[in-house]
Coordinates of C-alpha atoms in Angstrom, one line a residue:
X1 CA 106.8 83.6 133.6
X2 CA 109.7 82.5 136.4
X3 CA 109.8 79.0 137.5
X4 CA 107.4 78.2 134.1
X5 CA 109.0 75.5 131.5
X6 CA 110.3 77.4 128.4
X7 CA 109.8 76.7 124.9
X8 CA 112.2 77.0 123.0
X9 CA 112.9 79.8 120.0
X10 CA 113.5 77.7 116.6
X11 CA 111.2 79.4 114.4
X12 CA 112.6 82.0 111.5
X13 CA 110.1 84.4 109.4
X14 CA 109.5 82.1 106.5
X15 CA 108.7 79.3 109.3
X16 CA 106.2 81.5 111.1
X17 CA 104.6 83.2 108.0
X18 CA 104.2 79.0 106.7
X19 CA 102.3 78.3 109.8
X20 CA 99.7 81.2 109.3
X21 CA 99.3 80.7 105.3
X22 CA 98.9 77.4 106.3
X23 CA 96.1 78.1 108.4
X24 CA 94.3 80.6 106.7
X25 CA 94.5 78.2 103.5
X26 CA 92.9 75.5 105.2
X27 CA 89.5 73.7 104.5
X28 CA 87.7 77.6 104.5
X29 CA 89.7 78.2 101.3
X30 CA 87.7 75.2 99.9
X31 CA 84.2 75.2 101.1
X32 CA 83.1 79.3 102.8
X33 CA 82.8 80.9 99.4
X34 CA 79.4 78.4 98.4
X35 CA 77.3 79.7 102.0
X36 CA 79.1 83.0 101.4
X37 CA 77.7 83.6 97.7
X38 CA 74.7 82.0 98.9
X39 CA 74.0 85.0 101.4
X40 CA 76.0 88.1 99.3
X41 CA 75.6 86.8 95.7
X42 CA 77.7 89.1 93.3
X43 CA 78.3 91.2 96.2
X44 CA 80.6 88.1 97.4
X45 CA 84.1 90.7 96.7
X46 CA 82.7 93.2 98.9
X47 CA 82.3 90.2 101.2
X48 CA 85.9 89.0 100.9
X49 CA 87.1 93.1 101.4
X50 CA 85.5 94.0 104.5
X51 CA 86.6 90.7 105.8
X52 CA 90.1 91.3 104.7
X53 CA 89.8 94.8 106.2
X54 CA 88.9 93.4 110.1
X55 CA 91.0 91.0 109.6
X56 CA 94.3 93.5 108.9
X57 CA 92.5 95.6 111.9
X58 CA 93.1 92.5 114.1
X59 CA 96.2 91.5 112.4
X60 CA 98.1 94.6 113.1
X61 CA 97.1 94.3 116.6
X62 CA 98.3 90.7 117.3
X63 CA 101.6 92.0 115.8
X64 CA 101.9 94.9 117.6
X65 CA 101.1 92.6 121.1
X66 CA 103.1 89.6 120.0
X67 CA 106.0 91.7 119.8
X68 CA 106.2 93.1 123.0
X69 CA 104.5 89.9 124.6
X70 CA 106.5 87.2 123.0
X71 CA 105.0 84.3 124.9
X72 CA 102.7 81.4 124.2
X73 CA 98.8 82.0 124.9
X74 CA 98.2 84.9 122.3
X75 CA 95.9 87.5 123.4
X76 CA 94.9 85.1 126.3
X77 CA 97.9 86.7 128.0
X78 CA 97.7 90.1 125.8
X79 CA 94.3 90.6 127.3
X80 CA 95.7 89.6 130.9
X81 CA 99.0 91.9 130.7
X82 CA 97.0 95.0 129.3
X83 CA 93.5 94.5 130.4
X84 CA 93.2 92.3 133.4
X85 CA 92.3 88.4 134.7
X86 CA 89.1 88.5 133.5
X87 CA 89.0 89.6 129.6
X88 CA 92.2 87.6 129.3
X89 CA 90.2 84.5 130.7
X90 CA 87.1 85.0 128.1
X91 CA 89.5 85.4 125.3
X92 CA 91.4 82.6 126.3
X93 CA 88.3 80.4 126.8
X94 CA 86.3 81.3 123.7
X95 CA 89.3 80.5 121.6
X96 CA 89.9 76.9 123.1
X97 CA 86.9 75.9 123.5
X98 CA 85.9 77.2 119.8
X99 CA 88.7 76.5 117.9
X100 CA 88.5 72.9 119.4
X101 CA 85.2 72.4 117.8
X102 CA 87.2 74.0 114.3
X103 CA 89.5 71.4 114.7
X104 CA 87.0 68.8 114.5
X105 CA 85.1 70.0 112.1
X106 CA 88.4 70.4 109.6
X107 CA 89.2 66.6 110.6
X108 CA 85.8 65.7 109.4
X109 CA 86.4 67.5 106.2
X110 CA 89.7 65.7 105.5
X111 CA 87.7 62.6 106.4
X112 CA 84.6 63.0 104.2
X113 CA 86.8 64.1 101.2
X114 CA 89.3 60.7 101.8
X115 CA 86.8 58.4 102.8
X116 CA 83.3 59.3 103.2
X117 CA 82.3 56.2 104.1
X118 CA 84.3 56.3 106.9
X119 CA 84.4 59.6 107.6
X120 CA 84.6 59.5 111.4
X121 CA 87.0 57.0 111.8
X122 CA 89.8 58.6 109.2
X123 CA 88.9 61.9 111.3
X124 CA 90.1 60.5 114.2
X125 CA 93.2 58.7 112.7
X126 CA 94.6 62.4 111.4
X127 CA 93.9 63.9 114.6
X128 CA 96.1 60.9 116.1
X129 CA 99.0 61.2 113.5
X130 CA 99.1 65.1 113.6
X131 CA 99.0 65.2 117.4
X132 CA 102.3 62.6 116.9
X133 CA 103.9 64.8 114.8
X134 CA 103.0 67.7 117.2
X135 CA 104.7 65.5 120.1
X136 CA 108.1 65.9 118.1
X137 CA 108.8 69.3 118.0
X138 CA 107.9 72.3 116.9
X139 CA 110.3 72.3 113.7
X140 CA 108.8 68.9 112.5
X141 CA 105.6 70.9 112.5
X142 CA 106.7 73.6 110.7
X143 CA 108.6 71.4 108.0
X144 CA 105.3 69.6 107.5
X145 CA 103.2 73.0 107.3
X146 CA 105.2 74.0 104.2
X147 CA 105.0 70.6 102.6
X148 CA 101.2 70.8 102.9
X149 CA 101.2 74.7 102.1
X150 CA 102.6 73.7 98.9
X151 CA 100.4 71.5 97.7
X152 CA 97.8 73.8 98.1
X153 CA 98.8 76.2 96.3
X154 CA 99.9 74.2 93.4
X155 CA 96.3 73.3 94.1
X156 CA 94.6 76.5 94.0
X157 CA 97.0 77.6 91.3
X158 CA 95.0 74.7 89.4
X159 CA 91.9 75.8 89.9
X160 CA 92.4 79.0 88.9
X161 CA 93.5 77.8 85.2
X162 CA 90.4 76.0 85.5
X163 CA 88.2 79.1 85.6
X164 CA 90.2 81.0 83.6
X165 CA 90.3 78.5 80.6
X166 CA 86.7 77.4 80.7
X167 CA 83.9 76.8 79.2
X168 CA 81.6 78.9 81.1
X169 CA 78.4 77.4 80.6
X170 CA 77.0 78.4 84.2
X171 CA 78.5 81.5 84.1
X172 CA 75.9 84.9 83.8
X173 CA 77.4 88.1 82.4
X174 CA 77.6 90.4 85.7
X175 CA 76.3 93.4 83.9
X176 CA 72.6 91.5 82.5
X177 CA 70.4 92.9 80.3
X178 CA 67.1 94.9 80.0
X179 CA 65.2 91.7 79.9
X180 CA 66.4 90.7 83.9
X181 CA 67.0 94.1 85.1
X182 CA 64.0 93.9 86.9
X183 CA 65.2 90.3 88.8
X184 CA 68.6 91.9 89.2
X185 CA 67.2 95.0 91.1
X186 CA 65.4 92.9 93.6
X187 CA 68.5 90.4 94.4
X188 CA 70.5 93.2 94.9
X189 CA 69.0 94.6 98.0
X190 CA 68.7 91.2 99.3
X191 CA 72.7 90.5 98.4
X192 CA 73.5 93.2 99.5
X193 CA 71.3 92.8 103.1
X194 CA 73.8 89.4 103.5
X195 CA 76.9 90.7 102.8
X196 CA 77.9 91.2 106.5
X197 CA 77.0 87.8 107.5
X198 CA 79.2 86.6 104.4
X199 CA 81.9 88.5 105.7
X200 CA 81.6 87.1 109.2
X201 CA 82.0 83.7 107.5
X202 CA 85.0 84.7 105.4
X203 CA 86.9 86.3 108.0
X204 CA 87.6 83.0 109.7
X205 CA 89.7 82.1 106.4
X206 CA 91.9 85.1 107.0
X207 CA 92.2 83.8 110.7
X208 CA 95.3 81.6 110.8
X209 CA 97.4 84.8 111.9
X210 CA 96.8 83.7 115.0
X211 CA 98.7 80.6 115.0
X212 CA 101.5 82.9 114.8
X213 CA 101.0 84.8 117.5
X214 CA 100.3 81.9 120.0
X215 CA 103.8 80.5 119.0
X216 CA 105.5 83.9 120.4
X217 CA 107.4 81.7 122.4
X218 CA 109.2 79.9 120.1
X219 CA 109.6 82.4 117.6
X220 CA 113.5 83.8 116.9
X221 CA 113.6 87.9 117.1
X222 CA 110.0 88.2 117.8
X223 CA 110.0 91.8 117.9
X224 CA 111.1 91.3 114.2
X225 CA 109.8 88.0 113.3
X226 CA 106.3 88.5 114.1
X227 CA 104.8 91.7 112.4
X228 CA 106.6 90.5 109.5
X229 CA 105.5 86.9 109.3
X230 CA 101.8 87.7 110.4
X231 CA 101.4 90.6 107.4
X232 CA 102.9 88.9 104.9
X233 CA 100.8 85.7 105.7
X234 CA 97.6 88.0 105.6
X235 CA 98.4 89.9 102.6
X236 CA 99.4 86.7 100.6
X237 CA 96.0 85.1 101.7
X238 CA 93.6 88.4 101.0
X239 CA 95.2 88.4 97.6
X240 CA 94.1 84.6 97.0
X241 CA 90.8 84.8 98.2
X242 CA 90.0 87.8 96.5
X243 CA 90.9 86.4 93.0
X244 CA 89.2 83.1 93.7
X245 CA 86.2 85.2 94.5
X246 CA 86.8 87.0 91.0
X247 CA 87.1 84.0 88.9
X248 CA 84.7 81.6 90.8
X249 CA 82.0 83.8 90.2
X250 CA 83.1 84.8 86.4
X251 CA 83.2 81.0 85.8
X252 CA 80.3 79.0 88.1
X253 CA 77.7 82.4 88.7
X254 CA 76.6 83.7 92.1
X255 CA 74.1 81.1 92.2
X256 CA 76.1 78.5 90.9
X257 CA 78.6 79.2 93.3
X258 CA 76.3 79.4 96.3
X259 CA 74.4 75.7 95.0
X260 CA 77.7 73.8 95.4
X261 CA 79.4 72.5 98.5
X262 CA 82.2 72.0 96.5
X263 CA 82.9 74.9 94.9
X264 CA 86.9 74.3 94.1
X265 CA 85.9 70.7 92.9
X266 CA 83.1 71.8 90.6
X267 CA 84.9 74.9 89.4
X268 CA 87.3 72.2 87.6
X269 CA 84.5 69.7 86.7
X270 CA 82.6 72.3 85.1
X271 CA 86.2 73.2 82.5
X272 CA 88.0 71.9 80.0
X273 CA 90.5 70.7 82.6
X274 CA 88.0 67.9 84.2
X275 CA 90.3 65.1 84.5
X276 CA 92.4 67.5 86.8
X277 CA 89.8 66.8 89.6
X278 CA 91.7 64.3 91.9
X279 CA 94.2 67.1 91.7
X280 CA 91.3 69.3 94.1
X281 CA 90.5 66.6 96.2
X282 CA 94.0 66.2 97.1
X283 CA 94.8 69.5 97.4
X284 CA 91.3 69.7 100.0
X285 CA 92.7 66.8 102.1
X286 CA 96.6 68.4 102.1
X287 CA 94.8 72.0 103.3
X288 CA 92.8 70.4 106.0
X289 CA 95.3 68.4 107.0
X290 CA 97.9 71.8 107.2
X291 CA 94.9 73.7 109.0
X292 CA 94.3 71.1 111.5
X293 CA 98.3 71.0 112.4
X294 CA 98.4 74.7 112.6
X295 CA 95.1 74.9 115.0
X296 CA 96.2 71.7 117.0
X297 CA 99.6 73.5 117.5
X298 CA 98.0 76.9 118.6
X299 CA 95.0 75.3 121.0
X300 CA 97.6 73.6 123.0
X301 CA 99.4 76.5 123.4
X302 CA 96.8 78.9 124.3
X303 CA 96.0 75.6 127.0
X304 CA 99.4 75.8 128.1
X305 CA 99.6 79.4 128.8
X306 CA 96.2 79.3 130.5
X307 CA 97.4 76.7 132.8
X308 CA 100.6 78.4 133.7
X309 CA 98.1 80.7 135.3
X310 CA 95.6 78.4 136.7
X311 CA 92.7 79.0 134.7
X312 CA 93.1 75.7 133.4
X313 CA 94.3 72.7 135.5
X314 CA 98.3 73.0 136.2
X315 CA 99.6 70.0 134.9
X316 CA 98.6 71.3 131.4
X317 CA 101.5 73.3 131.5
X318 CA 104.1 70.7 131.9
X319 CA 106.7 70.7 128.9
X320 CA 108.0 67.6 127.9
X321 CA 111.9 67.1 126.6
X322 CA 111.2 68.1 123.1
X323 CA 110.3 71.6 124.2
X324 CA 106.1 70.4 123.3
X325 CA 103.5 70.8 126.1
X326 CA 102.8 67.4 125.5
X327 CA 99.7 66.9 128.2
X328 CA 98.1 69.9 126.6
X329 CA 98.6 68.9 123.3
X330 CA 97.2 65.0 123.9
X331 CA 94.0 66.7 126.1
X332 CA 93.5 69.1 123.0
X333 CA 93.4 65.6 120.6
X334 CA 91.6 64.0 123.2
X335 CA 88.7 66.7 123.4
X336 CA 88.7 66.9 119.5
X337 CA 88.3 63.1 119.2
X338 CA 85.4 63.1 122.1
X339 CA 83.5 65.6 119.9
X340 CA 84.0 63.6 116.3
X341 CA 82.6 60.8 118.2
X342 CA 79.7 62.2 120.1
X343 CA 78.6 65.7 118.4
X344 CA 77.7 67.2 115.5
X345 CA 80.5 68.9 114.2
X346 CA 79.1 70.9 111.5
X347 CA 76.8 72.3 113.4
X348 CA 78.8 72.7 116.8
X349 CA 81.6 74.8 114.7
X350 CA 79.3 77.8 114.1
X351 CA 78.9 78.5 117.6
X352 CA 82.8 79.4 117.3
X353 CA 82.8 81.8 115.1
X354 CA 81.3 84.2 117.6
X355 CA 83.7 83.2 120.4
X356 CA 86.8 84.2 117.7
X357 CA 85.4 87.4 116.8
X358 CA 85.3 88.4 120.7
X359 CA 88.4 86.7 120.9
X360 CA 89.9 89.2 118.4
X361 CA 87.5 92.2 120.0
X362 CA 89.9 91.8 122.9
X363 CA 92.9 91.6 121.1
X364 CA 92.2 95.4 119.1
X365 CA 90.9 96.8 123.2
X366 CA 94.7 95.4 124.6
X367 CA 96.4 96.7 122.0
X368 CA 94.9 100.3 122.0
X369 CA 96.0 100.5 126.1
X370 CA 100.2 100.3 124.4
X371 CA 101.6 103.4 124.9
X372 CA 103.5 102.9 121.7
X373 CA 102.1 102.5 118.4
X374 CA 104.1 101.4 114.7
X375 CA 103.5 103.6 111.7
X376 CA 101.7 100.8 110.1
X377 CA 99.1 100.3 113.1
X378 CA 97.9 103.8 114.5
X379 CA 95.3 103.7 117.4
X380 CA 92.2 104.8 115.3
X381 CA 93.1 100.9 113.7
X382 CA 92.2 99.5 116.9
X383 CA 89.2 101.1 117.3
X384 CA 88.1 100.4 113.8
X385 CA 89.0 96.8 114.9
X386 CA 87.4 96.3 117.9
X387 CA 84.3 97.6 116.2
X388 CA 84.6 95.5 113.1
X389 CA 84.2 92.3 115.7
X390 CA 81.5 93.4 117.6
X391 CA 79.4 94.2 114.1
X392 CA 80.4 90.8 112.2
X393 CA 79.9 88.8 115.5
X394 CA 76.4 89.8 116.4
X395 CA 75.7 89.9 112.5
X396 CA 75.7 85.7 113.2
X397 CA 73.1 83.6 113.3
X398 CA 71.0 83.9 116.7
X399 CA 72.1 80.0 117.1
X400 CA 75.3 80.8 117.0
X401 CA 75.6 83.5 118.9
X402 CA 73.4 81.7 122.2
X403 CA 75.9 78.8 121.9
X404 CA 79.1 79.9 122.3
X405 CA 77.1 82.8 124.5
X406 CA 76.4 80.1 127.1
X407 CA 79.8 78.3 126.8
X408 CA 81.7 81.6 127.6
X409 CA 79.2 82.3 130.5
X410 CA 79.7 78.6 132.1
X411 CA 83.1 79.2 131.7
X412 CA 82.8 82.4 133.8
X413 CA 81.3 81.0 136.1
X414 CA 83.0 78.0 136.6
X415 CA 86.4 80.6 136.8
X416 CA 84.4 82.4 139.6
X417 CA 83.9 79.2 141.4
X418 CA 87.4 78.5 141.5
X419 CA 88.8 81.7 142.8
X420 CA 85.9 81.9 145.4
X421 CA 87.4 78.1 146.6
X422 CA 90.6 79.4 146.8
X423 CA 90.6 82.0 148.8

């Protein structure tokens, strides 16, 4: 790290633990358990569980790496210190260029749940503003996260009355009768068949850990800071998800549930607490709008540190007087904008989700190489881990997983290019 500009060390637990909350409660919390019911049906809790349980695999591990590698980049560098250049490099690269394509799609989202007549254009003008509030410090965008967090959760907090109170008209009782006990034999072979690929798509709500771990370098007593702020945010986000995943399919139905796109929005429509629905849609725009900060904020990071070491071009690693790498952070807007403008986003962001999972595959393989392990993250956890990735990520949709397949190979390649001009 000599002769590298520093950032600087501002953020406390409850900072860092906002940050990943804030993530992990982003637009998923909001729209992934519709296409998730729609593949596990009842089996949607198992779903949410095996996610959770990867995710807690990979959790353990970024803390365990953060810790001892308190610098920003994330498993980009844990990968370099403890496996080598080049699994460094494809972690590093898979979650840029991936997450960039998240942070576009959550823009959209904001943007088509504002305005979605002009979905596009108020896409682009939160990108803009967040970057801004990006440009002035990392404390500004942790004061923001926890504004945002909160109205979330007052949010979800909500919708949870909402499906507790009722009415229930949709709603199916989950134990049936001898009249569809036929029907419910045959769905439950073919629930049960999707609930790995409902787990892959869940896991990327518990994902926002990450965020934590890319901001190692401006994290106070990281050796302490860390673990605690990245398994408090995970544990307060598995407990969320899970009992959303009870009462949403108590109150809508598995197949209600998996017909909506707006499963938060209809879960109030369809109760006695209706008019609270503006309440939702807010609550939506504040998460993707806390998501999108968080991601912003950990992209140009991971873009800094990958510049430091020249796997990226070096004046993305310039630090401007606020302690922001402000070129990476403006290229990081600027590639998100080019992709509202010229690609489908929807679409484009499930080629990420594979990238992420290998991206975490390679955090669970550094961390097993530390000589050292905590009581609460034994080596077997690794293992269990690095497995866990490898099965939800090749569980994906063949599209998915040939997209961000080729993007990591060009990226490899163009890598290999470069160090064959240089010498």
């Amino acid at each position: 790290m000599t002769g590298h500009q520093q950032l600087q060390r501002r953020l406390g637990v409850l900072d860092a633990t906002s940050i990943g909350l804030g993530s992990m409660l982003g637009a998923g919390v909001f729209v992934a358990f519709a296409p998730a019911a729609g593949l596990a049906g009842r089996f949607l809790v198992l779903a949410v569980m095996i996610a959770g349980a990867v995710a807690y695999c990979n959790a353990v591990a970024s803390a365990e790496l953060a810790a001892r590698y308190p610098a920003s980049g994330g498993t980009y560098v844990y990968g370099r210190k403890r496996l080598g250049e080049w699994p460094g490099f494809v972690a590093g690269w898979g979650f840029v260029t991936g997450k960039s394509a998240s942070c576009a799609a959550m823009a959209l989202t904001f943007g088509n749940y504002i305005a979605p007549q002009y979905a596009v254009p108020v896409a682009i003008a939160a990108v803009a503003a967040l970057t801004g509030v990006n440009l002035l410090g990392i404390t500004r965008t942790a004061f923001l996260t926890r504004i945002l967090l909160a109205v979330v959760l007052a949010t979800l907090v909500f919708v949870a009355a909402a499906s507790i109170v009722g009415p229930h008209p949709a709603a199916v009782p989950m134990g049936g009768g001898a009249s569809d006990a036929g029907a419910a034999a045959g769905d439950v072979s073919a629930a049960l068949g999707g609930v790995l690929p409902a787990a892959g798509l869940m896991f990327f709500a518990f994902a926002g850990y990450a965020r934590i771990a890319t901001l190692g370098e401006e994290v106070k007593d990281p050796a302490r800071t860390i673990p605690r702020a990245i398994l408090a945010a995970l544990a307060a986000a598995f407990g969320i998800y899970l009992a959303l995943a009870l009462l949403l399919l108590n109150h809508l139905s598995p197949a209600g549930l998996a017909a909506t796109a707006t499963p938060l929005l209809d879960a109030v429509r369809n109760s006695s607490l209706a008019a609270g629905a503006p309440v939702v849609q807010a609550g939506a725009a504040a998460a993707c709008l806390g998501a999108l900060l968080a991601l912003i904020t950990g992209v140009g990071r991971t873009t800094l540190a990958m510049a430091r070491e020249r796997d990226l071009p070096g004046p993305l690693a310039r630090v401007g007087r606020r302690s922001v790498p402000f070129i990476a952070e403006l290229a990081v807007a600027a590639v998100v904008i080019l992709l509202l403008l010229t690609t489908d986003v929807m679409t484009v962001v499930g080629f990420s989700s594979f990238g992420v999972l290998i991206y975490y595959a390679v955090t669970n393989a550094a961390a097993y190489t530390l000589p050292e392990h905590p009581a609460y993250g034994p080596r077997w956890l690794n293992i269990a881990g690095f497995l866990g990735c490898l099965l939800l990520a090749f569980t994906l949709p063949a599209a998915s997983v040939l997209g961000m397949a080729g993007v990591l190979a060009a990226g490899a390649a163009g890598r290999f290019l470069v160090l064959r001009l240089r010498r």
